[in-house]
XYZ file of C-alpha atoms in Angstrom:
776
model
C 0.000 0.000 0.000
C 1.302 3.535 -0.683
C 2.812 5.414 2.211
C 0.646 8.367 3.288
C 2.279 11.746 2.917
C 2.834 13.644 6.183
C 0.574 16.680 6.533
C 3.144 18.803 8.312
C 5.261 21.585 6.868
C 9.039 21.641 6.724
C 9.048 24.342 9.387
C 7.147 22.029 11.715
C 9.616 19.202 11.013
C 12.432 21.555 11.993
C 10.510 22.338 15.170
C 10.657 18.634 16.077
C 14.352 18.278 15.283
C 17.383 18.156 17.555
C 19.266 21.437 17.998
C 22.930 21.728 18.948
C 23.586 24.257 21.723
C 26.599 25.963 23.284
C 25.927 26.474 26.992
C 28.513 27.986 29.326
C 29.512 24.692 30.926
C 31.388 24.823 34.221
C 31.428 28.608 34.270
C 33.338 28.705 30.970
C 36.148 26.399 32.117
C 35.028 23.466 29.953
C 34.834 23.184 26.187
C 34.051 20.137 24.121
C 36.738 17.557 24.321
C 38.153 18.905 27.587
C 38.535 16.612 30.571
C 36.081 17.285 33.360
C 37.558 18.404 36.650
C 34.605 18.769 39.038
C 31.220 17.203 39.623
C 29.386 20.153 37.981
C 31.297 20.746 34.753
C 28.455 19.512 32.514
C 26.053 22.255 33.648
C 26.022 26.001 33.968
C 26.957 27.518 37.297
C 24.150 29.002 39.374
C 25.182 31.283 42.243
C 23.314 31.310 45.538
C 23.503 33.263 48.764
C 23.655 30.764 51.636
C 22.691 31.589 55.227
C 23.227 28.866 57.829
C 21.381 29.454 61.097
C 22.985 27.173 63.690
C 21.823 28.173 67.162
C 21.371 31.002 69.661
C 22.339 31.583 73.303
C 21.607 33.838 76.258
C 18.221 34.901 74.899
C 16.070 37.027 77.212
C 12.927 35.395 78.581
C 9.309 36.348 78.068
C 7.750 38.639 80.693
C 10.749 38.299 82.970
C 10.880 34.513 82.703
C 13.978 32.617 81.648
C 12.474 30.973 78.525
C 10.964 32.039 75.210
C 9.634 30.550 71.931
C 12.259 31.787 69.455
C 12.526 31.437 65.691
C 14.670 33.158 63.050
C 13.531 35.104 60.012
C 16.047 35.519 57.150
C 15.064 38.366 54.809
C 16.706 39.436 51.536
C 14.568 41.993 49.721
C 11.076 40.510 49.322
C 12.229 36.943 50.048
C 11.719 35.650 53.572
C 12.671 32.327 55.120
C 11.727 31.082 58.580
C 13.110 28.458 60.891
C 10.761 26.406 63.038
C 9.992 27.915 66.427
C 11.271 26.099 69.506
C 9.165 26.322 72.636
C 10.538 27.287 76.037
C 14.198 27.463 75.034
C 16.689 30.215 75.733
C 19.495 28.331 73.931
C 17.714 26.910 70.826
C 19.409 24.905 68.075
C 18.101 25.015 64.480
C 20.951 23.957 62.112
C 19.008 25.097 59.053
C 20.315 26.481 55.745
C 18.634 29.054 53.480
C 19.584 29.488 49.812
C 18.630 32.627 47.844
C 19.156 32.755 44.089
C 21.749 35.478 43.429
C 20.083 36.431 40.135
C 16.879 37.381 41.957
C 18.271 39.291 44.925
C 16.492 42.642 45.330
C 18.461 44.171 48.207
C 22.152 44.682 49.032
C 21.513 43.773 52.685
C 20.732 40.543 54.526
C 18.570 40.755 57.649
C 18.637 37.864 60.120
C 15.999 38.641 62.724
C 15.315 36.716 65.916
C 11.678 36.754 67.042
C 9.635 35.330 69.882
C 6.423 33.595 68.790
C 3.588 35.278 70.621
C 0.202 34.444 69.110
C -0.910 36.887 66.414
C 1.962 39.400 66.748
C 5.458 38.067 67.372
C 7.918 39.979 69.533
C 11.106 41.329 67.973
C 14.217 40.213 69.923
C 17.103 41.415 67.748
C 18.665 41.451 64.309
C 22.010 40.831 62.601
C 22.707 42.765 59.375
C 25.134 41.778 56.588
C 26.258 43.750 53.562
C 26.018 41.580 50.448
C 29.276 43.012 49.059
C 31.196 41.756 52.115
C 29.949 38.168 51.939
C 32.792 35.735 51.143
C 32.679 33.290 48.205
C 33.158 29.574 48.591
C 33.759 27.016 45.835
C 33.993 23.269 46.556
C 36.178 21.379 47.292
C 36.865 24.112 49.872
C 35.931 23.069 53.402
C 32.618 24.370 54.799
C 32.649 27.900 56.136
C 32.897 27.926 59.945
C 29.885 29.621 61.623
C 30.537 32.516 64.034
C 28.742 34.132 66.953
C 27.072 37.488 66.184
C 25.707 39.841 68.866
C 22.069 40.862 68.373
C 21.166 44.491 67.783
C 17.914 46.405 68.118
C 16.380 48.453 65.311
C 18.533 51.468 66.288
C 21.784 49.504 66.088
C 22.386 49.155 69.815
C 23.600 45.858 71.227
C 21.018 43.758 73.086
C 21.166 40.536 75.054
C 21.577 37.352 73.038
C 23.800 35.970 70.281
C 23.235 34.067 67.015
C 25.655 31.573 65.472
C 25.563 32.141 61.704
C 27.518 31.419 58.529
C 26.903 33.476 55.380
C 28.582 32.829 52.028
C 28.037 32.887 48.261
C 28.371 29.538 46.506
C 26.996 27.504 43.635
C 24.640 24.537 43.277
C 27.718 22.346 43.820
C 27.662 23.254 47.519
C 26.908 20.257 49.752
C 24.283 22.339 51.597
C 22.269 23.038 48.442
C 20.222 19.837 48.352
C 18.685 20.162 51.825
C 18.556 23.964 51.958
C 15.342 26.013 51.974
C 15.333 27.738 48.588
C 13.866 31.104 47.738
C 12.484 29.674 44.473
C 10.083 27.576 46.564
C 9.008 30.324 48.933
C 5.319 29.836 48.101
C 5.251 26.075 48.739
C 3.470 24.781 51.836
C 5.449 23.034 54.554
C 3.689 19.715 53.806
C 4.718 19.856 50.138
C 8.359 20.829 50.669
C 9.434 17.169 50.628
C 7.953 16.661 47.140
C 10.198 19.272 45.510
C 13.586 18.006 46.748
C 16.159 16.425 44.434
C 16.662 12.767 45.313
C 18.377 9.596 44.122
C 16.430 6.318 44.158
C 17.540 2.722 43.731
C 15.324 0.045 42.214
C 14.662 -2.965 44.456
C 16.752 -6.060 43.869
C 14.552 -8.375 41.829
C 14.728 -12.174 41.497
C 12.966 -14.687 39.319
C 11.227 -17.211 41.581
C 10.778 -20.579 39.847
C 8.191 -22.895 41.403
C 8.178 -26.343 39.799
C 4.951 -28.070 40.890
C 5.625 -31.790 40.507
C 2.810 -33.708 42.150
C 0.530 -34.058 45.164
C -0.252 -37.122 47.223
C -3.150 -38.408 49.298
C -5.600 -35.619 48.555
C -8.976 -35.937 50.244
C -11.690 -34.328 48.068
C -15.236 -34.132 49.413
C -16.585 -35.498 46.129
C -14.375 -38.273 44.768
C -16.316 -38.365 41.496
C -14.984 -34.920 40.508
C -11.198 -34.671 40.633
C -10.382 -31.595 38.539
C -7.435 -30.574 40.675
C -4.988 -27.736 40.096
C -2.470 -25.788 42.160
C -2.858 -22.065 42.774
C 0.245 -20.107 43.795
C 0.146 -16.535 45.131
C 2.975 -14.103 45.840
C 1.637 -10.765 46.967
C -1.055 -9.719 44.492
C 0.163 -12.039 41.713
C -1.740 -15.327 41.420
C -0.798 -18.126 38.984
C -2.234 -21.589 38.538
C -1.300 -24.864 36.904
C -3.250 -26.761 34.266
C -5.509 -29.669 35.114
C -3.685 -33.018 35.218
C -4.270 -35.474 32.396
C -5.648 -38.165 34.729
C -8.190 -37.682 37.502
C -6.719 -39.154 40.660
C -6.054 -38.304 44.297
C -2.321 -38.310 43.440
C -2.241 -35.799 40.536
C 0.943 -35.111 38.559
C 1.730 -31.754 36.886
C 5.499 -31.120 36.560
C 4.800 -27.509 35.577
C 6.826 -24.328 36.194
C 5.254 -21.189 37.666
C 7.409 -18.054 37.461
C 7.197 -15.032 39.783
C 9.203 -11.877 40.362
C 10.251 -11.468 43.997
C 11.982 -8.462 45.552
C 14.283 -8.322 48.516
C 13.898 -8.329 51.513
C 11.252 -11.010 50.720
C 8.589 -9.703 53.063
C 5.732 -11.693 51.516
C 5.544 -15.505 51.680
C 4.665 -17.808 48.803
C 1.188 -19.291 49.372
C 0.283 -22.509 47.550
C -3.149 -24.115 47.647
C -4.520 -27.220 45.974
C -7.964 -26.529 44.527
C -10.625 -28.928 43.283
C -13.279 -27.714 40.877
C -16.523 -29.263 42.120
C -18.855 -27.171 39.960
C -18.743 -24.583 37.195
C -18.228 -21.659 39.575
C -17.369 -23.481 42.754
C -13.975 -24.639 43.979
C -12.898 -26.551 47.060
C -9.559 -25.964 48.812
C -7.981 -29.345 49.524
C -5.002 -27.901 51.381
C -2.492 -25.097 51.405
C 0.988 -24.253 52.613
C 2.979 -21.053 53.162
C 6.680 -20.932 52.254
C 9.026 -18.176 53.371
C 11.392 -17.056 50.597
C 14.198 -16.333 53.066
C 15.229 -19.990 53.114
C 14.671 -20.752 49.417
C 17.737 -22.002 47.546
C 19.451 -19.507 45.254
C 21.157 -20.722 42.108
C 23.484 -18.936 39.711
C 23.381 -21.355 36.777
C 21.294 -24.118 35.259
C 21.982 -26.840 37.808
C 19.415 -29.254 39.310
C 17.577 -28.095 42.419
C 16.579 -30.654 45.011
C 12.845 -31.262 45.323
C 11.086 -31.245 48.703
C 7.784 -32.466 50.121
C 5.609 -29.905 51.893
C 2.694 -30.779 54.145
C -0.659 -29.351 53.161
C -2.926 -27.850 55.781
C -6.695 -27.833 55.443
C -8.970 -25.186 56.939
C -11.217 -26.556 59.623
C -13.762 -23.941 60.594
C -12.768 -20.301 60.146
C -9.313 -19.954 61.683
C -8.039 -23.281 62.963
C -5.792 -25.269 60.643
C -5.152 -28.956 61.132
C -2.337 -30.942 59.580
C -3.304 -34.054 57.748
C -1.676 -36.585 55.486
C -1.845 -34.682 52.169
C 1.385 -33.204 50.846
C 2.785 -31.576 47.730
C 6.090 -32.133 45.952
C 7.832 -28.912 44.874
C 11.121 -27.754 43.458
C 11.627 -24.058 44.386
C 14.588 -21.787 43.673
C 15.489 -18.144 43.215
C 17.213 -17.786 39.843
C 19.975 -15.194 40.181
C 21.494 -15.858 36.768
C 18.757 -13.990 34.874
C 18.383 -10.285 34.306
C 14.904 -9.351 35.527
C 13.424 -7.374 32.659
C 11.357 -4.381 33.730
C 11.842 -2.617 30.375
C 11.656 -3.650 26.743
C 14.913 -5.303 25.627
C 15.501 -2.970 22.673
C 15.768 0.118 24.912
C 16.804 -1.400 28.210
C 19.103 0.495 30.561
C 20.735 -2.592 32.049
C 21.444 -6.247 31.242
C 23.222 -7.422 34.400
C 22.035 -10.563 36.213
C 20.574 -10.385 39.702
C 23.570 -11.932 41.504
C 26.492 -9.537 41.936
C 28.952 -12.444 41.698
C 28.127 -12.652 37.980
C 28.650 -8.953 37.252
C 31.550 -7.992 35.047
C 33.694 -4.924 35.754
C 32.375 -1.585 34.579
C 33.711 -0.302 31.272
C 33.171 3.407 31.793
C 31.177 6.263 33.259
C 28.118 8.089 31.967
C 27.717 11.735 33.003
C 24.456 13.589 32.429
C 23.894 17.298 32.902
C 20.254 18.443 33.053
C 20.639 22.117 32.237
C 17.248 23.716 31.580
C 14.002 23.618 29.634
C 12.120 26.318 27.809
C 8.743 27.028 26.201
C 6.976 24.467 28.388
C 3.212 24.475 27.936
C 1.373 25.982 30.874
C -1.210 23.832 32.633
C -4.371 25.214 34.171
C -4.475 24.292 37.846
C -6.775 24.871 40.791
C -7.722 28.480 41.294
C -7.595 29.249 37.561
C -3.812 29.788 37.547
C -1.821 28.582 34.535
C 1.682 27.517 35.498
C 4.150 24.667 35.285
C 6.032 23.158 38.217
C 8.496 21.006 36.279
C 10.952 18.379 37.429
C 13.014 15.728 35.636
C 13.457 12.015 36.247
C 16.328 10.038 34.701
C 16.833 6.280 34.803
C 19.858 4.201 33.939
C 20.420 0.765 35.397
C 19.084 0.443 38.925
C 19.650 4.128 39.717
C 16.869 6.671 39.318
C 17.380 10.392 39.876
C 14.854 13.141 40.404
C 15.749 16.815 40.098
C 14.263 19.478 42.303
C 10.949 21.010 41.221
C 11.178 24.518 39.798
C 8.058 26.393 40.887
C 5.851 28.369 38.500
C 8.227 28.599 35.524
C 7.826 27.715 31.853
C 11.617 27.967 31.446
C 13.024 26.126 34.486
C 16.776 25.970 35.124
C 17.945 22.896 37.018
C 21.690 22.681 36.239
C 22.063 19.382 38.062
C 24.606 16.731 37.146
C 24.545 12.981 37.791
C 26.854 10.033 37.156
C 26.306 6.339 36.449
C 28.635 3.381 36.030
C 28.359 1.755 32.594
C 28.573 -2.017 32.179
C 27.277 -2.298 28.602
C 27.448 0.367 25.863
C 24.376 -1.029 24.053
C 22.028 0.470 26.627
C 19.763 3.512 26.743
C 19.396 6.296 29.299
C 15.880 7.700 29.651
C 15.110 11.263 30.798
C 11.508 12.304 31.446
C 10.008 15.699 32.311
C 6.885 15.987 34.478
C 4.659 18.667 35.993
C 4.368 18.332 39.770
C 0.700 18.255 40.821
C 1.290 17.612 44.534
C 2.349 21.039 45.800
C -0.943 21.764 47.600
C -0.147 19.124 50.217
C -2.612 17.255 52.363
C -5.645 15.510 50.888
C -6.112 18.011 48.037
C -3.269 16.501 46.036
C -3.833 12.887 47.069
C -5.816 11.919 43.952
C -4.001 14.067 41.390
C -1.414 12.737 38.961
C 1.779 14.351 37.722
C 1.356 15.501 34.128
C 3.668 14.066 31.480
C 5.627 16.710 29.552
C 7.903 14.481 27.459
C 10.708 11.976 27.333
C 14.180 11.657 25.784
C 16.120 8.452 25.113
C 19.862 8.429 24.366
C 21.618 5.239 23.275
C 25.157 5.095 24.638
C 26.550 3.140 21.690
C 25.820 6.134 19.419
C 28.065 8.421 21.507
C 31.754 8.968 20.873
C 33.811 8.305 23.989
C 35.215 11.380 25.714
C 33.066 13.868 23.788
C 30.615 16.258 25.464
C 27.275 16.436 23.623
C 25.066 19.467 24.302
C 21.721 19.509 22.518
C 18.221 20.813 22.951
C 15.737 17.942 22.649
C 12.062 18.469 21.738
C 9.627 17.137 24.321
C 6.901 15.332 22.398
C 3.769 13.717 23.792
C 1.378 11.584 21.756
C -2.133 11.148 23.109
C -5.600 10.511 21.737
C -5.815 14.079 20.397
C -2.571 13.816 18.412
C 1.071 14.808 18.675
C 1.967 17.777 20.865
C 5.240 19.569 21.412
C 5.362 20.418 25.113
C 8.641 22.342 25.000
C 12.364 21.606 24.806
C 14.965 20.380 27.282
C 18.696 21.077 27.114
C 20.962 18.210 28.139
C 24.699 17.602 28.160
C 25.983 14.033 27.969
C 29.427 12.479 28.164
C 30.367 8.802 27.959
C 33.889 8.072 29.192
C 35.505 4.676 28.819
C 38.332 3.438 31.009
C 39.689 0.911 28.478
C 38.953 0.845 24.754
C 39.917 -2.840 24.603
C 37.366 -3.762 27.282
C 34.749 -1.680 25.511
C 35.290 -3.463 22.189
C 35.324 -6.838 23.934
C 31.744 -6.266 25.136
C 30.518 -6.339 21.520
C 31.553 -9.983 21.288
C 29.608 -10.979 24.422
C 25.961 -12.141 24.535
C 23.510 -9.333 25.187
C 21.733 -11.100 28.072
C 23.192 -13.265 30.859
C 23.936 -16.922 30.200
C 20.766 -18.285 31.824
C 18.599 -16.578 29.182
C 20.145 -18.886 26.562
C 20.739 -22.049 28.611
C 17.203 -22.139 30.030
C 15.265 -19.577 27.952
C 11.929 -18.126 28.986
C 8.919 -18.214 26.673
C 7.503 -15.007 25.205
C 4.447 -15.364 27.453
C 6.661 -15.707 30.532
C 8.759 -12.676 29.533
C 5.645 -10.476 29.158
C 4.089 -11.745 32.383
C 7.307 -11.324 34.394
C 7.907 -7.836 33.011
C 4.393 -6.869 34.112
C 5.113 -8.200 37.606
C 8.481 -6.407 37.757
C 7.033 -3.019 36.786
C 4.327 -3.356 39.447
C 6.934 -4.128 42.128
C 9.244 -1.276 41.075
C 6.440 1.297 40.923
C 5.084 0.187 44.311
C 8.524 0.318 45.975
C 9.501 3.715 44.531
C 6.060 5.050 45.426
C 6.849 4.387 49.094
C 9.980 6.581 49.046
C 10.036 10.174 50.309
C 9.430 12.082 48.136
C 7.701 9.309 46.195
C 8.127 8.590 42.531
C 4.504 8.335 41.479
C 3.106 5.299 39.732
C 2.337 7.235 36.531
C 5.935 8.510 36.422
C 7.510 5.057 36.837
C 5.177 3.446 34.294
C 5.898 6.177 31.728
C 9.650 5.807 32.209
C 9.406 1.994 31.870
C 7.064 2.199 28.840
C 4.346 0.100 30.421
C 1.764 -0.821 27.785
C 4.102 -0.298 24.834
C 3.367 -3.849 23.639
C -0.377 -3.203 23.294
C -1.874 -3.223 19.804
C -1.581 0.034 17.871
C -2.581 0.572 14.251
C -0.071 3.425 14.077
C 2.808 1.223 15.281
C 1.744 -1.532 12.881
C 1.930 0.864 9.944
C 5.238 2.288 11.176
C 6.748 -1.204 11.459
C 5.485 -2.037 7.966
C 7.255 1.000 6.514
C 10.381 0.138 8.512
C 10.447 -3.257 6.783
C 9.933 -1.577 3.405
C 12.839 0.771 4.117
C 15.082 -2.096 5.242
C 14.523 -4.048 2.019
C 14.770 -0.915 -0.155
C 18.504 -1.538 -0.709
C 17.742 -5.060 -1.918
C 15.003 -3.680 -4.137
C 17.443 -1.174 -5.669
C 20.008 -3.936 -6.233
C 17.420 -6.100 -8.006
C 16.347 -3.131 -10.103
C 19.967 -2.451 -11.069
C 20.503 -6.135 -11.938
C 17.328 -6.117 -14.041
C 18.668 -3.126 -15.990
C 21.905 -5.046 -16.535
C 19.976 -8.043 -17.860
C 17.930 -5.812 -20.187
C 21.068 -4.094 -21.516
C 19.819 -0.613 -20.590
C 23.469 0.485 -20.471
C 25.457 -1.789 -22.812
C 28.857 -0.627 -21.488
C 27.931 -1.533 -17.911
C 26.548 -4.905 -19.017
C 29.749 -5.719 -20.933
C 31.866 -4.774 -17.899
C 29.716 -7.053 -15.717
C 30.298 -9.886 -18.204
C 34.065 -9.334 -18.025
C 34.035 -9.145 -14.218
C 32.025 -12.336 -13.967
C 34.330 -14.240 -16.331
C 37.358 -13.118 -14.273
C 35.685 -14.339 -11.063
C 34.781 -17.617 -12.780
C 38.428 -18.128 -13.740
C 39.724 -17.021 -10.337
C 36.999 -17.891 -7.796
C 39.389 -17.306 -4.883
C 38.897 -13.541 -5.491
C 35.156 -13.599 -4.815
C 35.171 -13.295 -1.015
C 38.021 -10.730 -0.847
C 36.188 -8.529 -3.375
C 32.940 -8.782 -1.417
C 34.578 -7.712 1.850
C 36.569 -4.924 0.182
C 33.340 -3.680 -1.396
C 31.650 -3.549 2.019
C 34.715 -1.737 3.417
C 34.506 0.920 0.705
C 30.793 1.433 1.399
C 31.490 1.898 5.119
C 34.283 4.409 4.457
C 32.103 6.305 1.979
C 29.263 6.612 4.495
C 31.614 7.766 7.293
C 31.439 11.313 5.977
C 27.643 11.335 6.313
C 27.522 9.820 9.783
C 25.304 11.367 12.448
C 27.021 14.100 14.448
C 24.452 13.966 17.256
C 22.655 11.229 19.228
C 19.567 9.855 17.439
C 16.269 11.146 18.784
C 12.621 10.177 18.441
C 11.719 10.691 14.780
C 8.285 12.072 14.046
C 8.378 10.896 10.434
C 9.260 7.348 11.526
C 6.492 7.148 14.152
C 3.689 8.370 11.810
C 1.741 10.364 14.418
C 0.307 12.775 11.810
C -0.702 10.193 9.210
C -3.219 8.159 11.205
C -6.904 8.777 11.755
C -8.086 10.219 15.092
C -10.021 7.040 15.818
C -6.813 5.013 15.520
C -5.154 7.204 18.159
C -8.187 6.836 20.429
C -7.900 3.069 20.009
C -4.177 3.154 20.870
C -4.767 5.034 24.132
C -7.950 3.220 25.086
C -8.000 1.336 28.367
C -7.694 -2.443 28.561
C -10.305 -3.863 28.622
C -11.926 -1.202 26.477
C -14.424 1.350 27.759
C -15.833 2.405 24.375
C -19.342 1.928 23.044
C -20.414 -0.968 20.832
C -20.643 1.077 17.604
C -17.053 2.300 17.930
C -15.865 -1.222 18.730
C -17.635 -2.515 15.599
C -15.764 -0.018 13.408
C -12.428 -0.934 15.019
C -13.134 -4.641 14.669
C -13.938 -4.308 10.971
C -10.736 -2.329 10.423
C -8.648 -4.976 12.195
C -10.327 -7.683 10.106
C -9.425 -5.791 6.924
C -5.753 -5.565 7.916
C -5.700 -9.152 9.167
C -7.122 -10.391 5.856
C -4.101 -8.962 3.997
C -1.724 -10.598 6.457
C -3.674 -13.841 6.092
C -3.348 -13.720 2.307
C 0.387 -13.054 2.535
C 0.900 -15.959 4.950
C -1.146 -18.207 2.682
C 1.001 -17.310 -0.337
C 4.187 -18.073 1.605
C 2.768 -21.421 2.739
C 1.768 -22.252 -0.848
C 5.272 -21.694 -2.195
C 6.751 -23.865 0.567
C 4.272 -26.681 -0.085
C 5.100 -26.592 -3.794
C 8.752 -27.168 -2.925
C 7.759 -30.134 -0.772
C 5.544 -31.466 -3.588
C 8.568 -31.946 -5.868
C 9.423 -35.240 -4.173
C 6.201 -36.037 -2.265
C 4.398 -37.840 -5.173
C 1.318 -35.710 -4.526
C 1.338 -35.162 -8.303
C 2.811 -38.446 -9.648
C 3.645 -37.062 -13.100
C 5.339 -33.942 -11.745
C 7.403 -35.977 -9.262
C 8.331 -38.458 -12.011
C 9.525 -35.595 -14.226
C 11.516 -34.224 -11.285
C 13.128 -37.649 -10.735
C 14.060 -37.928 -14.432
C 15.582 -34.433 -14.324
C 17.578 -35.273 -11.174
C 18.924 -38.467 -12.814
C 19.927 -36.645 -15.987
C 21.478 -33.698 -14.106
C 23.412 -36.042 -11.836
C 24.947 -37.882 -14.801
C 25.791 -34.642 -16.645
C 27.472 -33.059 -13.615
C 29.774 -36.055 -13.387
C 31.416 -34.777 -16.565
C 30.635 -31.029 -16.612
C 32.609 -28.892 -14.110
C 30.529 -26.682 -11.854
C 32.462 -23.603 -13.017
C 31.305 -24.186 -16.599
C 27.731 -24.640 -15.431
C 27.844 -21.348 -13.435
C 29.226 -19.471 -16.452
C 26.472 -20.818 -18.708
C 23.741 -19.928 -16.208
C 24.951 -16.350 -15.721
C 25.409 -15.812 -19.463
C 21.869 -17.080 -19.970
C 20.518 -14.692 -17.331
C 22.448 -11.744 -18.837
C 21.494 -12.550 -22.440
C 20.501 -9.756 -24.821
C 16.821 -8.683 -24.909
C 16.562 -9.919 -28.516
C 17.137 -13.430 -27.203
C 14.401 -13.083 -24.561
C 10.676 -13.748 -24.667
C 7.873 -12.396 -22.516
C 6.482 -15.800 -21.602
C 7.556 -17.382 -18.270
C 10.411 -19.865 -18.362
C 9.930 -23.624 -18.330
C 11.174 -24.124 -14.699
C 8.871 -21.345 -13.440
C 5.884 -22.755 -15.336
C 6.617 -26.236 -13.959
C 6.918 -24.868 -10.389
C 3.607 -22.990 -10.553
C 1.832 -26.162 -11.692
C 2.907 -28.103 -8.601
C 0.089 -28.852 -6.135
C -0.287 -27.197 -2.730
C -2.593 -28.004 0.151
C -4.770 -24.946 -0.445
C -7.459 -27.053 -2.107
C -7.658 -29.234 1.001
C -8.714 -26.354 3.254
C -12.303 -25.396 4.055
């Protein structure tokens, strides 16, 4: 079918493209190709005014008493920060840091006021003033600035009783106090929501494949011995699997079936197995159950036999009491540590290491990512009618997740945060997502809201040159049921450094997945089921962190649901296949022109080349490899100078019908009406009929090949046998080289010696019978 033409202009295509940028990395100390010297040389420097409030002493009491309820107010222009108040203390300790963005300072003075909390109007106790021009600068790795005691003054400048221990300095985001400091950019955020805007690093839980081999059960006691449809149900957490029914109905059923689970350390939930008997269509009887703690389950690193064990089954008697009886079940249980637990699709996975650390190979390098800024983010209408964006980034590579701080109320946020990962395989992908924080109200108001997706960027490490710093602005694209949207752009800097080029090249000769994936492979159904279990465990565990990574964020980063049916993806994959075979199509077209003598000089040269190769066949393979070498060298000049990004033209978001996008983003099971489902069903049937015809044609050609010697058509097989006898005798006397020359000369013969009718071998092949006529 013809490929639909995109309905977007060239200007819009440029809007979706990658743009190379030139940020002022490391304060201008770093250029591309330079070696990095500090932990923040992949981002731009951001200067902050830091005020550390440590403690106070000798504070005067309230109404002549010896105690007060003090707190500190730090004021720079219109920005104010407050410590918590401490009740009944004359020597309070706060140890709190305030960070004010130097670009937004509106006053040359810093006021640190000490106040006594007193209901509606707080009492002023004293102040310490600093001139901004006298504040010292500090750049890591300098040691922290030592705090000093400062005597309090009243509003007239006279000394009063009490002292404050403070430290004031100007630093950058590289300061170790920056992460936990109160920041002036978040001055409007409630105390309850402060935790949800912090930058944090998360680690995925350690995941194992749990293999439960259900062998058999003995001495079951069903209530109705005439109905023995027995199966085993296994549950781990919320995941429930079951075996098939045994082939024979007996009280000693035999299954020998594997059930696979994903388990996460520290193995808090036990494995619960129950033997069920189906006594009616919708009624089942529990014949016994057992609970197995995973702490004592055997762990294996390779495909070696695991000893089987008998477990006693317990049957419920009444509501709570359990009594042991003679029934038991034979199981073989192990935790497979030789697999890599897949929580992402293999073709853009961030890690391929097995579960057990003993099987890990040394790292081959370091990946450094600088999240600089974003701009032109779409504003979202929130409660109160305000349109703003509270953006933060999440990046995942391997087991390490990072979350930047949330920039409040800005469509052009500047993060300038840098992170580092160890690299064990270059054929992996780092994923960076941008989200809008919807949980800044705190309390129950934000409990049901979800963080809005702004976009995602994937960068494959194998496409990066080692030691080079890449700085690009990536478009943030989101595809939903209403179509493709550009939500803004994000500027990233990336560097992949390798410790040993020899070790890096050696990885390309190693299997992509650990050894167990090839020695004892998992079925496609098991892979999909286990990936679904793994993503549920990871999202649940990260959702319990503080601040939590929300379920919608984790699922978007892990591409949950990417294997669901999509008409758009089906069309895109079809055109990918067409593009892959386009080179073969061009070669066949060129060869056809040679055969038809479109260019006689070229055809004569091909004849000469072929005769030379026929006389000297030892030159064939060297010429083929040299030809491939020349092609590779020729294409080196046109190689990509930037990391590949999501291609709009490849994904076909603008060439599909709106109903197809609604179908792609529909829930599972569907929530649409019957009329819409009828239209979708008819469309799927139309596409499936073409695939069915293609598969039938392929099967027909294969059956015709089998029919040559199957005697399905006796005359055709007899002719084939006579031809084989004659050809065998002739090739005893005719060298193969002569035969090859004659065949090629026949194929390249002049058009005057050709005829439009099909050849004799082709006519004979098309007359061979297939099994199509035997189908209903």
